[in-house]
Amino acid sequence: MAANDYFFSNKSAKVFVAGHRGLVGSAIVRKLLSLGFTNLLLRSHAELDLTRQSDVESFFAAEKPQYVILAAAKVGGIHANNTYPADFIAVNLQIQTNVIDSSYRHGVKKIIFLGSSCIYPKFAPQPIPENALLSGPLEPTNEWYAIAKISGIKMCQAYRIQHKFDAISAMPTNLYGPNDNFHPENSHVLPALIRRFHEAKVQGAKQVVVWGTGSPLREFLHVDDLADAVMFLMEKYSGLEHVNVGSGKEVTIKELAELVKEVVGFQGELVWDSSKPDGTPRKLMDSSKLANLGWSPNVSLKDGLVDTYKWYLENSKQ
Ligand SMILES: NC(=O)C1=CN([C@@H]2O[C@H](COP(=O)(O)OP(=O)(O)OC[C@H]3O[C@@H](n4cnc5c(N)ncnc54)[C@H](OP(=O)(O)O)[C@@H]3O)[C@@H](O)[C@H]2O)C=CC1
Ligand SMILES: C[C@H]1O[C@H](OP(=O)(O)OP(=O)(O)OC[C@H]2O[C@@H](n3cnc4c(=O)[nH]c(N)nc43)[C@H](O)[C@@H]2O)[C@@H](O)[C@@H](O)C1=O
């Protein structure tokens, strides 16, 4: 790479952040602006539906972005994944295929695709190294989403091999932070619990119901750390293999629920609804590849929870 090809060397380069109003996309926009990037290309879902191939092609032909950060996707927690399998596979395959292919065809210098830790087999070795991909059966509650995400990784690899296109993939662990989805059923566990504990506190309820058995382990990363890692990879990484992005710290869902209860200040008790699925028992990622490149996370789970609850209080329509 010539010196002026590095991502940070030209802060006026046109950067398309797909999905800029979501949890991840909004954190990426904050990060890019704080780094001094001045030419962000942003389109809401209503302005540009990325599942529509011809609209995406016309957009790339007209706008000619130089870099693409692909944070638009159909995303949700265990219930949403289980309930809408067709949406999770079809929408994600469509968005990523259209955006990766148009990026290549219209001269984008580099694209980063975001997958998820659910790409790995249900019983992968822990912590999960990148090479555990496609080594065993997937977790059934999110296999449709996982298949789409695995296809995204493979598409980046295929375009790199055949076209020498600089397409890289990052696999974040479970994320949370400002602009998360706080829907009572379709969200991920952490925002769901913030909302449920908060509403119980306000209503003076004695109990809060938490799904499953409480025994599954999850690794959480604040979305500002993820945004920082994405910048790091855009600048420093150009390889075939995807890169895990995790905090390296895991908690049981029971421990998470107790922590959310404390941060929100709910005084009642927890009740477990074991009719709801636990999902994968454990999915701690091995993020040593990223650590060896020189990146590490900053935000502790407790600090991140306090920050996210504050954001929820200031921004949710209560
Ligand atoms: N949240 C998490 O815990 C994790 C997320 N990831 C990955 O990070 C990425 C971003 O996720 P996250 O920010 O949480 O998701 P969000 O749901 O918060 O945001 C997704 C964004 O994509 C946009 N979008 C969805 N469909 C379309 C479409 N057809 N056309 C245009 N835009 C569309 C949404 O717009 P609108 O709201 O208007 O529909 C929204 O802005 C995804 O690839 C996800 O797989 C990976 C690991 C964990
Ligand atoms: C990021 C990742 O997110 C999804 O996988 P998941 O990690 O299983 O996601 P989750 O956050 O929804 O649940 C984590 C755990 O928490 C428990 N749990 C308790 N109470 C609530 C609750 O109220 N809501 C939810 N959603 N879960 C709850 C729940 O039963 C489970 O044991 C993928 O589908 C896919 O989207 C993906 O890649």
Coordinates of C-alpha atoms and ligand atoms in Angstrom, one line a residue:
M1 CA 0.0 0.0 0.0
A2 CA 1.2 3.5 -0.8
A3 CA 1.3 5.9 2.2
N4 CA -1.8 7.8 1.0
D5 CA -3.8 4.6 0.8
Y6 CA -4.0 4.3 4.5
F7 CA -7.5 5.0 5.9
F8 CA -6.4 7.6 8.4
S9 CA -4.2 9.5 5.9
N10 CA -7.1 11.2 4.2
K11 CA -9.8 12.4 6.5
S12 CA -11.7 14.0 3.6
A13 CA -12.2 10.6 1.9
K14 CA -15.8 9.7 1.3
V15 CA -16.8 7.1 3.8
F16 CA -20.2 5.3 3.4
V17 CA -21.5 4.1 6.8
A18 CA -24.4 1.7 6.0
G19 CA -26.8 1.5 8.9
H20 CA -25.7 4.8 10.5
R21 CA -28.8 5.1 12.7
G22 CA -28.3 1.7 14.4
L23 CA -26.3 0.7 17.5
V24 CA -23.1 0.0 15.7
G25 CA -23.5 2.5 12.8
S26 CA -24.1 5.5 15.1
A27 CA -21.1 4.6 17.2
I28 CA -19.0 4.4 14.0
V29 CA -20.2 7.8 13.0
R30 CA -19.4 9.3 16.4
K31 CA -15.9 7.8 16.2
L32 CA -15.2 8.9 12.6
L33 CA -16.3 12.5 13.5
S34 CA -14.1 12.5 16.6
L35 CA -11.2 11.4 14.4
G36 CA -11.7 14.3 12.1
F37 CA -13.4 12.6 9.1
T38 CA -15.4 15.3 7.2
N39 CA -17.0 13.5 4.3
L40 CA -19.4 10.9 5.6
L41 CA -22.0 9.4 3.2
L42 CA -25.1 8.4 5.2
R43 CA -28.5 7.1 4.0
S44 CA -31.4 6.0 6.2
H45 CA -33.3 2.8 5.4
A46 CA -36.2 5.0 4.2
E47 CA -33.9 6.9 1.8
L48 CA -32.1 3.8 0.5
D49 CA -33.3 0.2 0.9
L50 CA -30.1 -1.8 0.7
T51 CA -32.1 -5.0 -0.2
R52 CA -32.9 -3.4 -3.6
Q53 CA -30.0 -4.3 -6.0
S54 CA -30.6 -1.7 -8.7
D55 CA -31.1 1.1 -6.1
V56 CA -27.8 0.2 -4.4
E57 CA -26.0 0.1 -7.8
S58 CA -27.3 3.5 -8.8
F59 CA -26.3 4.9 -5.4
F60 CA -22.8 3.6 -5.7
A61 CA -22.5 4.8 -9.3
A62 CA -23.6 8.3 -8.4
E63 CA -21.8 8.7 -5.0
K64 CA -18.6 6.8 -5.6
P65 CA -17.7 6.2 -1.9
Q66 CA -14.0 5.5 -1.3
Y67 CA -14.5 3.4 1.9
V68 CA -17.5 1.4 3.1
I69 CA -18.3 0.3 6.7
L70 CA -21.2 -2.2 6.4
A71 CA -23.2 -1.9 9.7
A72 CA -26.7 -2.3 8.1
A73 CA -28.3 -5.6 8.8
K74 CA -31.5 -7.3 10.1
V75 CA -30.5 -7.7 13.8
G76 CA -32.2 -9.0 16.9
G77 CA -32.0 -11.2 20.0
I78 CA -32.8 -14.8 20.5
H79 CA -36.6 -14.5 20.2
A80 CA -36.4 -12.4 17.0
N81 CA -33.9 -14.8 15.4
N82 CA -36.1 -17.7 16.3
T83 CA -39.4 -16.1 15.1
Y84 CA -38.3 -14.5 11.8
P85 CA -35.8 -17.0 10.2
A86 CA -36.8 -16.0 6.7
D87 CA -36.1 -12.3 7.3
F88 CA -32.8 -13.0 9.0
I89 CA -31.4 -15.1 6.2
A90 CA -33.0 -13.2 3.2
V91 CA -32.5 -9.6 4.3
N92 CA -29.0 -10.1 5.4
L93 CA -27.9 -12.0 2.3
Q94 CA -29.5 -9.3 0.1
I95 CA -28.0 -6.3 1.9
Q96 CA -24.5 -7.7 2.2
T97 CA -24.4 -9.1 -1.4
N98 CA -25.6 -5.8 -2.9
V99 CA -23.2 -3.7 -0.8
I100 CA -20.1 -5.8 -1.2
D101 CA -20.6 -6.4 -4.9
S102 CA -21.4 -2.7 -5.7
S103 CA -18.4 -1.6 -3.6
Y104 CA -16.1 -3.8 -5.7
R105 CA -17.7 -2.6 -9.0
H106 CA -17.6 1.1 -8.2
G107 CA -14.0 1.3 -7.1
V108 CA -14.2 1.3 -3.3
K109 CA -10.7 1.1 -1.8
K110 CA -11.7 -0.9 1.2
I111 CA -14.8 -2.4 2.9
I112 CA -15.3 -3.9 6.3
F113 CA -18.2 -6.4 6.8
L114 CA -19.5 -7.1 10.3
G115 CA -20.5 -10.6 11.2
S116 CA -21.2 -12.0 14.7
S117 CA -19.9 -14.5 17.2
C118 CA -23.0 -16.7 16.3
I119 CA -21.1 -17.8 13.1
Y120 CA -19.3 -20.4 15.2
P121 CA -20.5 -23.9 16.0
K122 CA -22.7 -24.3 19.0
F123 CA -20.1 -26.5 20.7
A124 CA -16.9 -24.8 19.5
P125 CA -13.8 -24.9 21.6
Q126 CA -13.6 -22.0 24.2
P127 CA -12.3 -19.4 23.7
I128 CA -13.3 -19.7 20.1
P129 CA -10.5 -19.1 17.6
E130 CA -11.2 -17.8 14.1
N131 CA -10.3 -21.2 12.6
A132 CA -13.3 -22.8 14.4
L133 CA -15.5 -21.5 11.5
L134 CA -17.4 -24.3 9.7
S135 CA -16.1 -27.0 12.0
G136 CA -19.5 -28.1 13.4
P137 CA -23.3 -27.6 13.6
L138 CA -24.7 -24.2 14.4
E139 CA -26.9 -23.1 17.3
P140 CA -30.5 -23.7 16.0
T141 CA -31.9 -20.4 17.4
N142 CA -29.8 -18.3 15.1
E143 CA -28.6 -20.6 12.3
W144 CA -30.4 -18.6 9.6
Y145 CA -28.6 -15.4 10.6
A146 CA -25.4 -17.2 11.1
I147 CA -25.5 -18.7 7.6
A148 CA -26.0 -15.3 6.1
K149 CA -23.1 -13.9 8.1
I150 CA -20.8 -16.8 7.1
S151 CA -21.7 -16.1 3.5
G152 CA -20.6 -12.5 4.0
I153 CA -17.2 -13.6 5.3
K154 CA -16.9 -16.0 2.3
M155 CA -18.0 -13.3 -0.2
C156 CA -15.3 -10.9 1.2
Q157 CA -12.7 -13.7 0.8
A158 CA -13.8 -14.7 -2.7
Y159 CA -13.7 -11.0 -3.9
R160 CA -10.2 -10.7 -2.3
I161 CA -9.0 -13.8 -4.0
Q162 CA -10.5 -13.3 -7.5
H163 CA -10.5 -9.5 -7.7
K164 CA -7.8 -8.4 -5.2
F165 CA -10.6 -6.3 -3.6
D166 CA -9.6 -5.2 -0.1
A167 CA -12.7 -6.6 1.8
I168 CA -12.2 -7.5 5.4
S169 CA -14.5 -9.0 8.0
A170 CA -14.8 -8.4 11.8
M171 CA -16.8 -10.7 14.1
P172 CA -18.0 -8.8 17.1
T173 CA -19.2 -10.5 20.3
N174 CA -22.6 -9.4 21.9
L175 CA -22.7 -5.6 21.8
Y176 CA -24.6 -2.9 23.8
G177 CA -24.6 0.9 24.2
P178 CA -26.4 4.1 23.1
N179 CA -28.9 3.7 20.3
D180 CA -29.5 0.0 21.1
N181 CA -32.8 -1.6 20.4
F182 CA -34.9 -1.7 23.7
H183 CA -37.9 -3.6 22.2
P184 CA -39.4 -5.9 25.0
E185 CA -39.3 -9.1 22.9
N186 CA -37.1 -8.6 19.9
S187 CA -34.0 -7.0 21.4
H188 CA -30.9 -8.6 22.9
V189 CA -30.7 -9.5 26.6
L190 CA -28.9 -6.4 27.9
P191 CA -31.2 -3.7 26.6
A192 CA -34.2 -5.9 27.3
L193 CA -33.2 -6.2 31.0
I194 CA -32.5 -2.5 31.3
R195 CA -36.0 -1.7 30.1
R196 CA -37.7 -4.4 32.1
F197 CA -35.9 -3.6 35.4
H198 CA -36.5 0.1 34.9
E199 CA -40.2 -0.3 34.2
A200 CA -40.5 -2.6 37.2
K201 CA -38.8 0.0 39.4
V202 CA -41.1 2.8 38.1
Q203 CA -44.2 0.7 38.6
G204 CA -43.1 -0.6 42.0
A205 CA -43.3 -4.3 40.9
K206 CA -42.1 -7.0 43.2
Q207 CA -40.6 -9.3 40.5
V208 CA -38.9 -9.2 37.1
V209 CA -39.1 -12.2 34.8
V210 CA -35.8 -13.1 33.0
W211 CA -35.7 -15.7 30.2
G212 CA -34.1 -19.1 30.3
T213 CA -32.2 -20.7 33.2
G214 CA -29.6 -17.9 33.8
S215 CA -26.7 -20.3 33.2
P216 CA -25.6 -19.4 29.6
L217 CA -22.4 -17.4 29.4
R218 CA -22.1 -14.3 27.2
E219 CA -19.2 -12.0 26.4
F220 CA -20.3 -8.3 26.2
L221 CA -18.4 -5.4 24.5
H222 CA -19.4 -1.7 24.6
V223 CA -20.2 -0.5 21.1
D224 CA -17.7 2.4 21.5
D225 CA -15.0 -0.2 21.9
L226 CA -16.3 -2.0 18.8
A227 CA -16.2 1.3 16.8
D228 CA -12.6 1.8 17.9
A229 CA -11.7 -1.7 16.8
V230 CA -13.3 -1.1 13.4
M231 CA -11.2 2.0 12.9
F232 CA -8.1 0.0 13.9
L233 CA -8.9 -2.7 11.4
M234 CA -9.6 -0.3 8.6
E235 CA -6.2 1.2 9.2
K236 CA -4.1 -1.8 10.0
Y237 CA -5.6 -5.0 8.7
S238 CA -5.8 -6.3 5.2
G239 CA -6.2 -10.1 5.3
L240 CA -8.3 -13.0 4.1
E241 CA -9.3 -14.3 7.5
H242 CA -12.0 -12.6 9.6
V243 CA -11.0 -11.1 12.9
N244 CA -12.7 -11.7 16.3
V245 CA -13.6 -8.6 18.3
G246 CA -14.4 -9.3 22.0
S247 CA -13.8 -8.1 25.5
G248 CA -12.3 -11.4 26.7
K249 CA -14.7 -11.3 29.7
E250 CA -17.8 -13.4 30.1
V251 CA -20.6 -13.4 32.6
T252 CA -23.6 -15.7 33.2
I253 CA -27.0 -14.3 32.3
K254 CA -27.8 -14.6 36.0
E255 CA -24.7 -12.4 36.8
L256 CA -25.7 -9.9 34.1
A257 CA -29.3 -9.7 35.5
E258 CA -28.0 -9.0 39.0
L259 CA -25.7 -6.3 37.7
V260 CA -28.5 -4.6 35.6
K261 CA -30.7 -4.8 38.7
E262 CA -28.1 -3.0 40.8
V263 CA -27.4 -0.4 38.1
V264 CA -31.1 0.4 37.6
G265 CA -31.8 0.3 41.3
F266 CA -34.6 -2.3 41.3
Q267 CA -35.3 -3.7 44.8
G268 CA -37.5 -6.8 44.0
E269 CA -36.6 -10.4 43.0
L270 CA -35.7 -12.2 39.8
V271 CA -38.0 -15.0 38.4
W272 CA -36.7 -17.3 35.7
D273 CA -38.9 -18.3 32.8
S274 CA -37.4 -21.6 31.7
S275 CA -39.9 -22.0 28.9
K276 CA -37.8 -19.4 27.0
P277 CA -34.7 -20.7 25.1
D278 CA -31.2 -20.4 26.6
G279 CA -29.5 -20.5 23.1
T280 CA -25.9 -21.4 22.9
P281 CA -24.4 -22.3 26.3
R282 CA -21.2 -20.4 25.9
K283 CA -19.5 -18.3 23.1
L284 CA -16.4 -16.6 24.4
M285 CA -14.2 -15.6 21.5
D286 CA -10.5 -15.8 21.3
S287 CA -9.6 -12.3 20.3
S288 CA -5.8 -12.8 20.6
K289 CA -5.3 -12.2 16.9
L290 CA -6.6 -8.6 17.3
A291 CA -4.7 -8.2 20.6
N292 CA -1.5 -9.3 18.8
L293 CA -2.1 -6.6 16.1
G294 CA -2.2 -4.1 19.0
W295 CA -5.8 -3.4 19.9
S296 CA -7.5 -3.8 23.3
P297 CA -10.9 -2.7 24.8
N298 CA -11.4 0.1 27.3
V299 CA -14.9 0.0 28.7
S300 CA -15.8 -2.3 31.7
L301 CA -19.2 -4.0 31.7
K302 CA -20.2 -2.0 34.9
D303 CA -19.2 1.4 33.4
G304 CA -20.8 0.5 30.1
L305 CA -24.1 -0.5 31.8
V306 CA -24.1 2.8 33.8
D307 CA -23.5 4.7 30.6
T308 CA -26.2 2.8 28.7
Y309 CA -28.8 3.2 31.4
K310 CA -28.1 6.9 31.5
W311 CA -28.6 7.1 27.7
Y312 CA -31.9 5.1 28.1
L313 CA -33.2 7.5 30.7
E314 CA -32.4 10.5 28.5
N315 CA -33.6 9.1 25.2
S316 CA -36.4 6.5 25.6
K317 CA -40.0 7.6 25.3
Q318 CA -41.2 6.7 28.8
Ligands
LIG1 N1 -26.0 -5.8 18.3 C1 -25.2 -6.8 18.6 O1 -25.1 -7.3 19.7 C2 -24.3 -7.3 17.5 C3 -24.3 -6.7 16.2 N2 -23.4 -7.2 15.2 C4 -23.5 -6.7 13.9 O2 -23.3 -5.3 13.8 C5 -24.1 -4.8 12.7 C6 -25.0 -3.7 13.2 O3 -25.8 -4.2 14.2 P1 -26.7 -3.2 15.1 O4 -26.1 -1.9 15.0 O5 -26.8 -3.9 16.4 O6 -28.1 -3.3 14.5 P2 -29.3 -2.2 14.5 O7 -30.5 -2.9 14.3 O8 -29.1 -1.3 15.7 O9 -29.0 -1.3 13.2 C7 -29.1 -1.9 11.9 C8 -29.1 -0.7 10.9 O10 -29.3 -1.3 9.6 C9 -30.3 -0.6 9.0 N3 -31.0 -1.4 8.0 C10 -31.7 -2.6 8.2 N4 -32.2 -3.0 7.1 C11 -31.9 -2.1 6.1 C12 -32.2 -2.0 4.7 N5 -32.9 -3.0 4.1 N6 -31.7 -1.0 4.1 C13 -31.0 0.0 4.7 N7 -30.7 0.0 6.0 C14 -31.1 -1.1 6.7 C15 -31.3 -0.2 10.1 O11 -32.1 0.9 9.7 P3 -33.6 0.9 10.2 O12 -33.5 0.9 11.7 O13 -34.1 2.2 9.6 O14 -34.3 -0.3 9.7 C16 -30.3 0.2 11.2 O15 -29.8 1.5 11.0 C17 -24.8 -6.0 12.1 O16 -24.1 -6.5 11.0 C18 -24.8 -7.0 13.2 O17 -24.8 -8.3 12.7 C19 -22.6 -8.2 15.5 C20 -22.5 -8.8 16.8 C21 -23.4 -8.3 17.8
LIG2 C1 -25.4 -11.1 19.3 C2 -26.2 -12.4 19.2 O1 -27.4 -12.4 19.8 C3 -28.3 -13.5 19.6 O2 -27.8 -14.5 20.4 P1 -27.9 -14.5 22.0 O3 -26.5 -14.2 22.5 O4 -28.4 -15.8 22.5 O5 -28.8 -13.3 22.3 P2 -29.7 -12.6 23.4 O6 -29.1 -11.4 23.8 O7 -31.1 -12.5 22.8 O8 -29.9 -13.7 24.6 C4 -28.8 -14.0 25.4 C5 -29.2 -14.9 26.5 O9 -30.0 -14.0 27.4 C6 -31.2 -14.7 27.8 N1 -32.2 -13.7 28.2 C7 -32.7 -13.5 29.4 N2 -33.7 -12.6 29.4 C8 -33.8 -12.2 28.1 C9 -34.6 -11.2 27.5 O10 -35.4 -10.5 28.2 N3 -34.3 -10.9 26.2 C10 -33.4 -11.6 25.5 N4 -33.2 -11.3 24.2 N5 -32.6 -12.6 26.1 C11 -32.8 -12.8 27.4 C12 -31.5 -15.5 26.6 O11 -32.4 -16.6 26.9 C13 -30.1 -16.0 26.2 O12 -29.8 -17.1 27.0 C14 -28.3 -14.1 18.2 O13 -29.6 -14.5 18.0 C15 -27.7 -13.2 17.3 O14 -28.4 -12.0 17.1 C16 -26.3 -12.8 17.7 O15 -25.4 -12.8 17.0

